[in-house]
Coordinates of C-alpha atoms in Angstrom, one line a residue:
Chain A
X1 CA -26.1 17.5 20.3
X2 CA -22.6 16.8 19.2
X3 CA -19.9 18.4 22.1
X4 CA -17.3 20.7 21.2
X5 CA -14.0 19.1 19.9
X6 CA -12.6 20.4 23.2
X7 CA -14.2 19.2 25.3
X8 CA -14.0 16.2 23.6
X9 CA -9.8 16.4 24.2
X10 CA -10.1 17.7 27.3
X11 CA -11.3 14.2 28.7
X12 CA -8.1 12.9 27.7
X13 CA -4.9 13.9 29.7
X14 CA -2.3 12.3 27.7
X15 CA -3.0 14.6 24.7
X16 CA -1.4 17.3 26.9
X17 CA 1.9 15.7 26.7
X18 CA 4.7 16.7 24.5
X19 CA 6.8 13.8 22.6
X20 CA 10.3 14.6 22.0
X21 CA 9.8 18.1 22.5
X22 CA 6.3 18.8 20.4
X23 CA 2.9 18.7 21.2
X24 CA 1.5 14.4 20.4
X25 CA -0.3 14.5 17.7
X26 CA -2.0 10.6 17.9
X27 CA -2.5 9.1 15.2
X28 CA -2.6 5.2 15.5
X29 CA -5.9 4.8 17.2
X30 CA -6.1 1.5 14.8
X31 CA -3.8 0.2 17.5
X32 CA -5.3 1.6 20.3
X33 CA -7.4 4.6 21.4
X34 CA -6.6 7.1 24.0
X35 CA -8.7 7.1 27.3
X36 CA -10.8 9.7 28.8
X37 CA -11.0 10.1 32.2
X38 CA -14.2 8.9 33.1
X39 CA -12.1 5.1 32.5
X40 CA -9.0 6.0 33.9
X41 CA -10.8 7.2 37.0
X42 CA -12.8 3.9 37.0
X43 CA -10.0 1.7 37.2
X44 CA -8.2 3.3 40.1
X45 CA -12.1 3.4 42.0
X46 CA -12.3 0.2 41.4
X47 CA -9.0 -0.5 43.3
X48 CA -9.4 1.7 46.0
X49 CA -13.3 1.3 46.9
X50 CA -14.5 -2.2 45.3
X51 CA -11.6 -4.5 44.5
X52 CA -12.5 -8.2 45.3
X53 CA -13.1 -11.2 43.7
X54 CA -16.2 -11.3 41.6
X55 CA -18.8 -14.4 41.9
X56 CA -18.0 -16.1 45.1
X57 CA -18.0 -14.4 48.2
X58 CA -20.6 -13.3 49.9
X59 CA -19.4 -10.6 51.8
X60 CA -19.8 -6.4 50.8
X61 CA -16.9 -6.0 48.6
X62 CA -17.6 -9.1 46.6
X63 CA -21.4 -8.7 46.1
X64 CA -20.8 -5.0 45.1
X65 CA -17.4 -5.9 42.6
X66 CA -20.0 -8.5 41.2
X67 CA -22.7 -6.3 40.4
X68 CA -20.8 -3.8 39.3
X69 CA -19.1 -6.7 37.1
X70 CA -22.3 -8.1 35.6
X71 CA -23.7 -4.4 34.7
X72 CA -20.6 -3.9 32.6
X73 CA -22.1 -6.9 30.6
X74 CA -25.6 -5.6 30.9
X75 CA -24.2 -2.3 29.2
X76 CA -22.0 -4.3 26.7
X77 CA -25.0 -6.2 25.5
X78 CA -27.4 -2.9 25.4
X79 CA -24.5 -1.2 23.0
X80 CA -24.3 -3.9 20.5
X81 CA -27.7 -4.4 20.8
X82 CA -27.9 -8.5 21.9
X83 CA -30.7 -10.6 22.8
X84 CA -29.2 -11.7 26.4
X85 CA -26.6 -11.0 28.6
X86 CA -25.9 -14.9 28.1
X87 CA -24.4 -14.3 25.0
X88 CA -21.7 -11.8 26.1
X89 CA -19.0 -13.3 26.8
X90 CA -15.5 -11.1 28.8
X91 CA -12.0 -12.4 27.4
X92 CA -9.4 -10.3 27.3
X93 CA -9.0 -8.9 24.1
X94 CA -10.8 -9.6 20.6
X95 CA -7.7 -12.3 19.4
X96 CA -8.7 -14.2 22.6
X97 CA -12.7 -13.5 21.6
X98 CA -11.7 -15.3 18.4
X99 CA -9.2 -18.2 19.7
X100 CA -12.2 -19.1 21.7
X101 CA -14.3 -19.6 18.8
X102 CA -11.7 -21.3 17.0
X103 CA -10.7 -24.0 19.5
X104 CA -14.2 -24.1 21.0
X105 CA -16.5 -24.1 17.3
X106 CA -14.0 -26.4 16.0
X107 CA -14.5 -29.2 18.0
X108 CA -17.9 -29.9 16.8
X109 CA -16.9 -30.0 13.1
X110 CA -15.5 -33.1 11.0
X111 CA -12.1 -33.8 9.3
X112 CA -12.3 -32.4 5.7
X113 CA -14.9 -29.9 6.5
X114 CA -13.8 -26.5 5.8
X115 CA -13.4 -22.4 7.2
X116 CA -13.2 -19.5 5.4
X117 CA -11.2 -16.2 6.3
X118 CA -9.9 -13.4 4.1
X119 CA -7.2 -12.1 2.6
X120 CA -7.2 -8.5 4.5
X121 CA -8.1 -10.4 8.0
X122 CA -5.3 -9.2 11.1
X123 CA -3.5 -12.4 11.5
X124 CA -5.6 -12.6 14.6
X125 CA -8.2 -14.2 12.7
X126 CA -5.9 -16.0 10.1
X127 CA -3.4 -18.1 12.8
X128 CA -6.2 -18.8 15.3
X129 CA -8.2 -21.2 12.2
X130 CA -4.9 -22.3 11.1
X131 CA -3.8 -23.5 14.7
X132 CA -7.6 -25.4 14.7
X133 CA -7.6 -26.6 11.0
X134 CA -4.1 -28.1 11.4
X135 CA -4.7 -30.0 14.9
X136 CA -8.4 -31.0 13.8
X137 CA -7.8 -32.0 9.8
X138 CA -9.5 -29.3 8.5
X139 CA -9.0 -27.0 5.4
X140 CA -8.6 -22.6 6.0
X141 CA -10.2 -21.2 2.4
X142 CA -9.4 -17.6 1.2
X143 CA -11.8 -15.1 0.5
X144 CA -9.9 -12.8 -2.2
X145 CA -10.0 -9.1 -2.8
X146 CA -9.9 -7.1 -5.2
X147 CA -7.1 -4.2 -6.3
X148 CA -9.1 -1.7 -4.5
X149 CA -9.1 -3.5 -1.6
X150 CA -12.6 -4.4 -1.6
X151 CA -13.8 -8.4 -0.7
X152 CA -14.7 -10.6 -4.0
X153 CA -17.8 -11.6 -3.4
X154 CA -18.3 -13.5 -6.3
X155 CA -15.4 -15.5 -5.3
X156 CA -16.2 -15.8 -2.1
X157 CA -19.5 -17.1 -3.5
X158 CA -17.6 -19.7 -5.5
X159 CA -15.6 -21.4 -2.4
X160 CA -18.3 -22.1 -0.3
X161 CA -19.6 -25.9 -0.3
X162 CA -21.5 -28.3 1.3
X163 CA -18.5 -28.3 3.9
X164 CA -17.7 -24.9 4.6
X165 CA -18.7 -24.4 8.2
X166 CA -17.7 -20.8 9.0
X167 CA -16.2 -17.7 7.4
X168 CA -14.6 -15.4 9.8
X169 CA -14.5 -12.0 8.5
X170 CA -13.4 -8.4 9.4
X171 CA -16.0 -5.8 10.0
X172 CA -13.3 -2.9 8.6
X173 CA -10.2 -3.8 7.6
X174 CA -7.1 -2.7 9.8
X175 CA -5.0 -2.0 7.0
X176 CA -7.8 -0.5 4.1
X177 CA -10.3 0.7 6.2
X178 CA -12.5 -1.2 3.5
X179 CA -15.9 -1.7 5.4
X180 CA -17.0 -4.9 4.5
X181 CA -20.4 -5.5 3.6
X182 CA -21.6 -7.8 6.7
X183 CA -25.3 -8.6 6.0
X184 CA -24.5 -9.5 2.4
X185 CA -21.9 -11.9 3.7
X186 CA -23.9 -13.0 6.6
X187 CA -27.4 -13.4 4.1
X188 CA -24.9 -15.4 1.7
X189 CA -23.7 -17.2 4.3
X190 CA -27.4 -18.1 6.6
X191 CA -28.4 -19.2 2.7
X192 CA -25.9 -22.3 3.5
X193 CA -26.3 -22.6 6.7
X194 CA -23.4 -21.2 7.7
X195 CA -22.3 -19.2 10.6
X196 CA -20.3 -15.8 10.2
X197 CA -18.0 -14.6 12.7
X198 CA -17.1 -10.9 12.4
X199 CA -14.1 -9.5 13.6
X200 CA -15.3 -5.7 14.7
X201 CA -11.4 -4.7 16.5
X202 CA -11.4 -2.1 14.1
X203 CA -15.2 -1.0 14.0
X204 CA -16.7 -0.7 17.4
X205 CA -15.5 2.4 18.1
X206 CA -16.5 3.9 14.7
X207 CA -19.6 2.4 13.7
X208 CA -23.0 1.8 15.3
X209 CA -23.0 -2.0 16.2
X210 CA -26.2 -3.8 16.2
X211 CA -25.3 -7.9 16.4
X212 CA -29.3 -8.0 16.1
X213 CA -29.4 -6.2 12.8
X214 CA -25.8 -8.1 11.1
X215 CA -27.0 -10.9 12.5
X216 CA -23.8 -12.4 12.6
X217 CA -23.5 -15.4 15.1
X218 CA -20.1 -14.5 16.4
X219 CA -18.7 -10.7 16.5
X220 CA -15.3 -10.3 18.7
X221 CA -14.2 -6.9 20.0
X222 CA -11.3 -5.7 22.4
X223 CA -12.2 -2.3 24.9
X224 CA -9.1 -0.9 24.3
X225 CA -9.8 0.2 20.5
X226 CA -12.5 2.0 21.9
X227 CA -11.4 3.9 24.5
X228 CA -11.3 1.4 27.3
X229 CA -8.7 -0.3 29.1
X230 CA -6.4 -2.9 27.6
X231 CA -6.6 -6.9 28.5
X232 CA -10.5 -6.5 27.9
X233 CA -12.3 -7.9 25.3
X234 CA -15.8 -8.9 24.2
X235 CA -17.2 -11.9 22.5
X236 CA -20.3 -11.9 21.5
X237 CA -21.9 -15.1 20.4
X238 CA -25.8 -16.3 19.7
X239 CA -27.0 -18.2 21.9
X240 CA -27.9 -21.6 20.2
X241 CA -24.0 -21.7 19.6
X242 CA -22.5 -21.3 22.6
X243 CA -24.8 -23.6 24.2
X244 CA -23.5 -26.5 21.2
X245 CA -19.6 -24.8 21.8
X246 CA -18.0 -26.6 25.0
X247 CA -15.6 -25.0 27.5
X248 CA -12.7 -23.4 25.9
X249 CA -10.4 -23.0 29.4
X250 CA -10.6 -24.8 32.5
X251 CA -10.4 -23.9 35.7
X252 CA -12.7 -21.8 38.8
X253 CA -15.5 -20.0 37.6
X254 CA -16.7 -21.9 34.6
X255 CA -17.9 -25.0 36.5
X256 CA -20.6 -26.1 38.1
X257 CA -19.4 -29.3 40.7
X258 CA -15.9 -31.0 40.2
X259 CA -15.3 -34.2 41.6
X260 CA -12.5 -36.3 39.6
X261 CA -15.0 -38.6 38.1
X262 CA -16.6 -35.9 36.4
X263 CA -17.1 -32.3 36.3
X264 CA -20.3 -30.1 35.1
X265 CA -20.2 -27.1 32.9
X266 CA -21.2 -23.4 34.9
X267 CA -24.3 -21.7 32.6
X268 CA -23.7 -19.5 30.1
X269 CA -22.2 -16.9 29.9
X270 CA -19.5 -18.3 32.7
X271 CA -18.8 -21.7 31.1
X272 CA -16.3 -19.7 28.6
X273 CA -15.0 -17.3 31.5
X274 CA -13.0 -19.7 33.4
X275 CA -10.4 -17.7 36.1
X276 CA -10.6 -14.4 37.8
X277 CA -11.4 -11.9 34.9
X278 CA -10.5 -8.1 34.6
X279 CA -12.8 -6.7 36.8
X280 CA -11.9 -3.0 36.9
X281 CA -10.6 -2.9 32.9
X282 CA -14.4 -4.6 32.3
X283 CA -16.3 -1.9 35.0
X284 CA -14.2 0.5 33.0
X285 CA -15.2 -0.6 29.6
X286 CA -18.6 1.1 31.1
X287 CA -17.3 4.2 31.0
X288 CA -16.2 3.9 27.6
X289 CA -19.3 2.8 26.3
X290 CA -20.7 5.7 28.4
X291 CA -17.9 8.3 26.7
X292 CA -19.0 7.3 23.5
X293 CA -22.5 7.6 23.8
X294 CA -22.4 10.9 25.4
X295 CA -20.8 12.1 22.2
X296 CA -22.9 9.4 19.9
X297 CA -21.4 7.2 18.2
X298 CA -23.0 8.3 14.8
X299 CA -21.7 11.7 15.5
X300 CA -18.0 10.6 16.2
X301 CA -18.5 8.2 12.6
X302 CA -19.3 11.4 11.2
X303 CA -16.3 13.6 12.2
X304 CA -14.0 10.6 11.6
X305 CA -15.7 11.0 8.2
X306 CA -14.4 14.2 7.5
X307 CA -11.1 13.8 8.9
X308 CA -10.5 11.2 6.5
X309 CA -11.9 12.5 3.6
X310 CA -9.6 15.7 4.2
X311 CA -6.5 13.8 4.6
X312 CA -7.3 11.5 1.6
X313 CA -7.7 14.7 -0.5
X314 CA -4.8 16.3 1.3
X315 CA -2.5 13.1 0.9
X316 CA -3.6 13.2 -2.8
X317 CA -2.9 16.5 -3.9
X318 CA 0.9 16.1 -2.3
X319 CA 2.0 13.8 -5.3
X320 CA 4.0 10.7 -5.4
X321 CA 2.4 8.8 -3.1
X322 CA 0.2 5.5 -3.2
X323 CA -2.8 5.4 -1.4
X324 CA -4.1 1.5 -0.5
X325 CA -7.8 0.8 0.1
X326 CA -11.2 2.0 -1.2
X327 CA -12.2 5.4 -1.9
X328 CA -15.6 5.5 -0.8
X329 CA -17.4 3.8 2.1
X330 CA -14.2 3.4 3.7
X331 CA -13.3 3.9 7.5
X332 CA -11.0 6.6 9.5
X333 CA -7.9 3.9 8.6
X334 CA -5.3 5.4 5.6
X335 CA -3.1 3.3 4.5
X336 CA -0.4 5.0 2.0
X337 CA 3.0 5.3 0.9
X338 CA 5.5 7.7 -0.6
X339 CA 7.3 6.4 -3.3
X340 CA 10.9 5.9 -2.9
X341 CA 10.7 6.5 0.6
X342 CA 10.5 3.5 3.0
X343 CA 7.9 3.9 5.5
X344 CA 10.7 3.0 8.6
X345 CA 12.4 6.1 7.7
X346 CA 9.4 8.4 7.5
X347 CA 7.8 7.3 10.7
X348 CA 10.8 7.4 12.6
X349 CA 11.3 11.3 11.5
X350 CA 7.6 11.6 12.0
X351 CA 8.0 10.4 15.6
X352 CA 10.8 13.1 16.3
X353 CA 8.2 15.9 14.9
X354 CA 5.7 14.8 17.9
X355 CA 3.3 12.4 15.4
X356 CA 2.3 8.7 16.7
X357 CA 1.8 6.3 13.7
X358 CA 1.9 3.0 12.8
X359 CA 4.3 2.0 10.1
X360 CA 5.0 -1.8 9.2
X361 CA 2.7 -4.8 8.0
X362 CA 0.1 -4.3 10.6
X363 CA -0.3 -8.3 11.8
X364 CA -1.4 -8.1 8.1
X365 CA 1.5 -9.9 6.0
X366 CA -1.1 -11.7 3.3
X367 CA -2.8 -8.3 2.5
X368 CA 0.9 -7.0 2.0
X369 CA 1.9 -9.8 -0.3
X370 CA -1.0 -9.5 -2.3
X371 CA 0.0 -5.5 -3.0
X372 CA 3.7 -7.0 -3.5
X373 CA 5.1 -4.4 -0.5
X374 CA 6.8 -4.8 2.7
X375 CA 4.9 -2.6 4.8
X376 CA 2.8 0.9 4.6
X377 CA 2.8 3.8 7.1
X378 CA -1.0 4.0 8.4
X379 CA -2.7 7.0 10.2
X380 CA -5.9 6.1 11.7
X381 CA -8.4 8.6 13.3
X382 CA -10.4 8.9 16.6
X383 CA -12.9 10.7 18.0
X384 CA -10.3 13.6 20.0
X385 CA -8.6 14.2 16.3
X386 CA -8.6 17.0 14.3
X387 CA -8.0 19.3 11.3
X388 CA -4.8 21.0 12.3
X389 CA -3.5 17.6 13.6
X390 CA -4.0 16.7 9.9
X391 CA -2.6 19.3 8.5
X392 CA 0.7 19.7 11.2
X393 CA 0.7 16.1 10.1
X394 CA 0.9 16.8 6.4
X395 CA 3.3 19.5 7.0
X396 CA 5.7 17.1 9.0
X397 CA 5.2 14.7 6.1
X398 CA 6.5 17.5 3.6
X399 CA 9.6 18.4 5.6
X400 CA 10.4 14.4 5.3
X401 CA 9.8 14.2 1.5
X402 CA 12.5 17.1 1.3
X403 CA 15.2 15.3 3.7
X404 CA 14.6 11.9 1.7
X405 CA 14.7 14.0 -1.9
Chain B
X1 CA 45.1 0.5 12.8
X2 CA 42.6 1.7 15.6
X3 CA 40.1 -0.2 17.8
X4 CA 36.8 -0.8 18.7
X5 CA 37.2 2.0 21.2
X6 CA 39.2 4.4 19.5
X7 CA 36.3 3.9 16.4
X8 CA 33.3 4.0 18.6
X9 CA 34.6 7.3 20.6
X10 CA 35.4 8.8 17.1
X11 CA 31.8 8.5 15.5
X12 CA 30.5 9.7 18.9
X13 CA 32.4 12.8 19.1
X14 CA 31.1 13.4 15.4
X15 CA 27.9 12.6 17.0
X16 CA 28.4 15.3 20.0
X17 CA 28.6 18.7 17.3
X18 CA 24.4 18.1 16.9
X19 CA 21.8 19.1 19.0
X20 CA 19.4 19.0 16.5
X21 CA 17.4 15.8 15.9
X22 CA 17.3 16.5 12.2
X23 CA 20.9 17.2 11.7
X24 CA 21.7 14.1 13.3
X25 CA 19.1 11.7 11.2
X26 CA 20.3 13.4 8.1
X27 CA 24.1 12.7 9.5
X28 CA 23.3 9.4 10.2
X29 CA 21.6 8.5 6.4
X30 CA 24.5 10.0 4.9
X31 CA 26.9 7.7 6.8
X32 CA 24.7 5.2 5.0
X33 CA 25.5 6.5 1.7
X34 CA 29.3 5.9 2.5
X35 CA 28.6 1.9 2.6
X36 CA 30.2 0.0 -0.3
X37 CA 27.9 -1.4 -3.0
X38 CA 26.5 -4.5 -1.7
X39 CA 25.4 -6.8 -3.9
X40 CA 21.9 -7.9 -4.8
X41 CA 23.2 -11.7 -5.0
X42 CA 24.1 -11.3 -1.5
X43 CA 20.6 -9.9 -0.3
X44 CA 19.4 -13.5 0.3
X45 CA 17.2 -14.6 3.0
X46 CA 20.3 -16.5 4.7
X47 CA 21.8 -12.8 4.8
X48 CA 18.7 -11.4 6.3
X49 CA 18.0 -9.9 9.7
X50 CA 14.7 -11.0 11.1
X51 CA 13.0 -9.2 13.0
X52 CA 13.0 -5.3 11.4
X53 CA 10.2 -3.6 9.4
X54 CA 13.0 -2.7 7.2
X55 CA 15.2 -5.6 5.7
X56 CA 18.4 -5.7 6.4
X57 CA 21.6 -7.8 5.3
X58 CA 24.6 -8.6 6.6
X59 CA 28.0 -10.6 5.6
X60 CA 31.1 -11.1 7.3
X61 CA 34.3 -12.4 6.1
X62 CA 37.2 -13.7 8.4
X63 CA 41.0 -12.4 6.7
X64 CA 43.8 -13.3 8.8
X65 CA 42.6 -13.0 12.6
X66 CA 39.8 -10.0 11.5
X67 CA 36.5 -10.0 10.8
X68 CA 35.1 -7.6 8.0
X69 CA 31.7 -6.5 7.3
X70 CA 29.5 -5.9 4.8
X71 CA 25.6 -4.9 5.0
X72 CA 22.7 -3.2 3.4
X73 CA 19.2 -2.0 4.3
X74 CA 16.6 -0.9 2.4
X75 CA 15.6 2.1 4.7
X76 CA 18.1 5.3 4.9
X77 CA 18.0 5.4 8.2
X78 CA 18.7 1.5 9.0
X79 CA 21.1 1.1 6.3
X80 CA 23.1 4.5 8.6
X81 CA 22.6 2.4 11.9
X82 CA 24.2 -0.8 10.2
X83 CA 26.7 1.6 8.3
X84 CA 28.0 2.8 12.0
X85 CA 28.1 -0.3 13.3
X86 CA 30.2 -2.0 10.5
X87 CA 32.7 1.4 10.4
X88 CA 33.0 0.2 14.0
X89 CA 33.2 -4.0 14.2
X90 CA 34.8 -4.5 11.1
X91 CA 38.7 -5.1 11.4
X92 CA 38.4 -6.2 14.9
X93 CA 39.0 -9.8 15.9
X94 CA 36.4 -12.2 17.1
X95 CA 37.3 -11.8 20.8
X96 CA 37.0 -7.8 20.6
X97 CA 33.6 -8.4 18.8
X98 CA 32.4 -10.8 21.3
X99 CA 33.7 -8.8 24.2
X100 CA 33.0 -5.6 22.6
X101 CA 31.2 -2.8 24.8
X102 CA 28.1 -1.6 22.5
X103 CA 27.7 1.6 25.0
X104 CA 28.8 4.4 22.2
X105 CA 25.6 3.7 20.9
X106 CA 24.1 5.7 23.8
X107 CA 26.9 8.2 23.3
X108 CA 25.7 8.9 19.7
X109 CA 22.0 9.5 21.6
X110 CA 20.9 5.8 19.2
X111 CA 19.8 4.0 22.6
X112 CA 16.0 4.5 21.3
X113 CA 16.7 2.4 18.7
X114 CA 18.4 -0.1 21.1
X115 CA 14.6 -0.4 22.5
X116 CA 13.1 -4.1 21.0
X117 CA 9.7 -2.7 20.6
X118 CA 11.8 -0.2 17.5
X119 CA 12.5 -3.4 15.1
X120 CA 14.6 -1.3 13.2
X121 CA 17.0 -4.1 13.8
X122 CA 20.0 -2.5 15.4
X123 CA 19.8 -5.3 18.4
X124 CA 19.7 -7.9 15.7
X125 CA 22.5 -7.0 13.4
X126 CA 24.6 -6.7 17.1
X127 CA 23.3 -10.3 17.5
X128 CA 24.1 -11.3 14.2
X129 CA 27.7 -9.4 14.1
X130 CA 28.6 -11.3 17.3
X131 CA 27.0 -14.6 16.3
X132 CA 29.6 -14.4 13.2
X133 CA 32.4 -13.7 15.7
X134 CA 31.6 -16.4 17.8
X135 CA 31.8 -19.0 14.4
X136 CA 34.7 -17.3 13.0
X137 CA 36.5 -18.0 16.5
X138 CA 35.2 -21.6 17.0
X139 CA 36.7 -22.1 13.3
X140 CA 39.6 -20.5 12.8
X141 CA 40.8 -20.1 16.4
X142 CA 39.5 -22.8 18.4
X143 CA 43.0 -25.2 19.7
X144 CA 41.7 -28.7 19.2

């Protein structure tokens, strides 16, 4: 059973606090989510009971910051449902998940050969292939959309070849909230051969991930969109490729003996986790798997659900405004503007009236060219949101219309 | 003719008659409104401040030992913050503009926008405004 929307916000202490004099009203959980207590509480435990290095000492503190350590993979790979703890991999956010695909995957391809990402990627999955294409000769393809903000599929159809060697695409869209149709891509994309990497920033707090189920051979993630700490992030990769992928970062940890006429490789999944990690952020990312199951994460989709379909209808109804992104099957990310009101102005009056949004080109400058704008504003809902947020929001929003008019 | 001082304590005590947020925002986009027509020739990229989620231009000119300036923004509320800033700076000479003391802003209750995680640009188009009085000096004023 679903718990009550209070005591849902009652786990999180910062929605108590007013901003410039009004009650915070949080909406840019596409940038980051709030944390209950359960993670906050972890993190400082950790520090006062546990902290020590993980993986190489063999006294108490070190054995127990390690097991603690390698059960915050065992849960990571239990929620997204893969095969083997190998094939969870900590970094520390999901644009390091994906730099270490991109340097790592790379390596193993041929000059000429060719990656596709598209057009409504973050630019942390746009400048990490372009960084690797340009030093190792190869060519970045674009996967376009259509008006509605939905991925061509036909088109994406038509640029793959006999040389396309990986498409990187978003699970939901930062900027749309378009939820892109993974298995389709992923069956497309197997059909050739091809390995799919799925950026899921912006869906692992909203949707039930199962990496068994997309099958997709790559899926990167960060904790702190859902709920956890920041400078945590997940990689998730299958097996059979990180064993081809070699070390992406050198140094303690990943190795196995070092001598200066040659050094071997640690095991999977340490070979990519070279250096001491975030041990109490990744313990805490625990909790916030735990947080989100004790809710469920179909039920927090589902209120999401609502909220957004209220506010699109809401946001409609007000008039003279442009709403970017799908209308159905869409995430708890809106995307709009008013016309003739630039979105800087708005969200800095919106700030003074207690709201937190995102307004700008959200790392997403391609997307924005291909709508011909400079930037949107962007609300984005979690799981602590609610009605009368949207509708104090939507108020607030009036009251600028009328200053601007 | 006053100076940077006497300008800057002037819009501040305008500043000082609101305590209300809105009254000062709306203050502050009407000041914007005040700006001479600038051009649409002169919104080029070379005129640009980088940097801001709103765009911003900026000119100077260098008349006889002063510096005046010209700017525009797209956003009301940048296009006020560069309208201030120009009200203040322009007329001065180089060596006021590089020396100047940018503290009114603070006085005016703006120091939020001063923050570099804002990108409204207000820390650029003070970079840019000196950079200008830094050439204009080395050009026109430098003994050689």
């Amino acid at each position: 059973m679903k718990p009550e929307l209070q005591d849902i916000r009652s786990q999180f202490p910062i929605l108590n606090r007013e901003v410039n004099g009004k009650k915070l009203i949080y909406f840019d959980n596409g940038a980051t989510t709030q944390k209950p207590i359960g993670v906050i509480d972890a993190e400082s435990q950790y520090y006062k009971e546990l902290n020590s290095n993980v993986h190489r000492g063999v006294h108490f503190l070190s054995t127990q910051s390690t097991i603690a350590f390698e059960n915050a993979r065992k849960s990571v790979q239990q929620f997204i449902n893969a095969r083997s703890e190998n094939e969870i991999i900590f970094t520390k956010g999901t644009t390091e998940s994906i730099n270490l695909v991109a340097q790592s995957f790379t390596s193993l391809l041929q000059k000429g050969d060719n990656i596709i990402v598209s057009r409504m990627e973050h630019h942390s999955n746009i400048v990490p292939w372009q960084l690797a294409c340009k030093g190792r000769g190869l060519e970045l393809r674009v996967a376009e959309i259509t008006s509605d903000g939905l991925l061509d599929l036909q088109q994406l159809a038509s640029i793959i070849d006999d040389r396309t060697k990986l498409i990187g695409i978003a699970h939901i869209s930062n900027v749309l909230g378009t939820i892109n149709p993974i298995k389709e891509i992923v069956a497309m994309a197997h059909s050739n051969n091809i390995p799919v990497l799925v950026d899921g920033a912006q869906s692992v707090a909203h949707l039930k991930i199962d990496v068994e189920d997309l099958d997709c051979d790559f899926f990167a993630f960060s904790a702190h969109k859902m709920y956890g700490s920041m400078g945590v992030g997940v990689l998730y990769g299958k097996e059979k490729w990180l064993e081809k992928m070699p070390p992406y970062q050198g140094g303690g940890e990943m190795i196995k003996n070092v001598s200066f006429d040659g050094t071997t490789f640690n095991e999977l999944p340490f070979k990519f986790e070279a250096g001491t990690p975030n041990v109490a952020g990744t313990i805490a990312l625990s909790e916030a798997i735990r947080f989100m199951q004790a809710i469920g994460i179909e039920n927090i989709g589902k209120c999401e659900h609502e909220l957004t379909n209220y506010a699109l209808a809401k946001l409609t109804d007000m008039g003279n405004i442009n709403l970017f992104g799908p209308i159905q099957n869409r995430s708890s990310v809106i995307s709009f503007l008013l016309q003739n009101i630039h979105p800087y102005d708005a969200g800095t009056l919106l700030d003074k009236m207690g709201i937190a949004l995102r307004t700008g080109t959200h790392c997403a400058e391609p997307l924005m060219k291909f709508f011909g704008i400079n930037g949107t504003m962007r609300i984005s809902f979690a799981a602590y949101n609610s009605i009368e947020e949207i509708d104090y929001f939507l108020e607030s929003l009036h009251k600028v219309k009328q200053i601007f008019e | 003719m006053t100076n940077i001082k006497e300008r800057s304590d002037e819009i501040a005590a305008n500043f000082s008659v609101f305590d209300d947020w809105l009254d000062k925002y709306n203050y502050i986009i009407e000041i914007g409104k005040s700006l001479p027509v600038f051009e649409d020739a002169k919104k080029s990229p070379s005129n640009l401040i980088s940097g801001c989620q709103s765009q911003v231009w900026i000119t100077a000119e260098y008349r006889d030992g002063q510096i005046f300036f010209a700017g525009d923004s797209d956003a009301l509320i940048t296009k006020g913050i560069a309208s201030i800033l120009i009200q203040v700076l322009s007329g001065a000479s180089p060596n006021e503009i590089i020396n100047c003391d940018m503290s009114f802003i603070d006085r005016i209750g703006l120091r939020e926008h001063l923050s570099p995680t804002r990108a409204n640009g207000l820390n650029g188009m003070i970079k840019q405004m000196k950079l200008y009085a830094i050439a204009f000096k080395s050009k026109h004023e430098t003994i050689i």
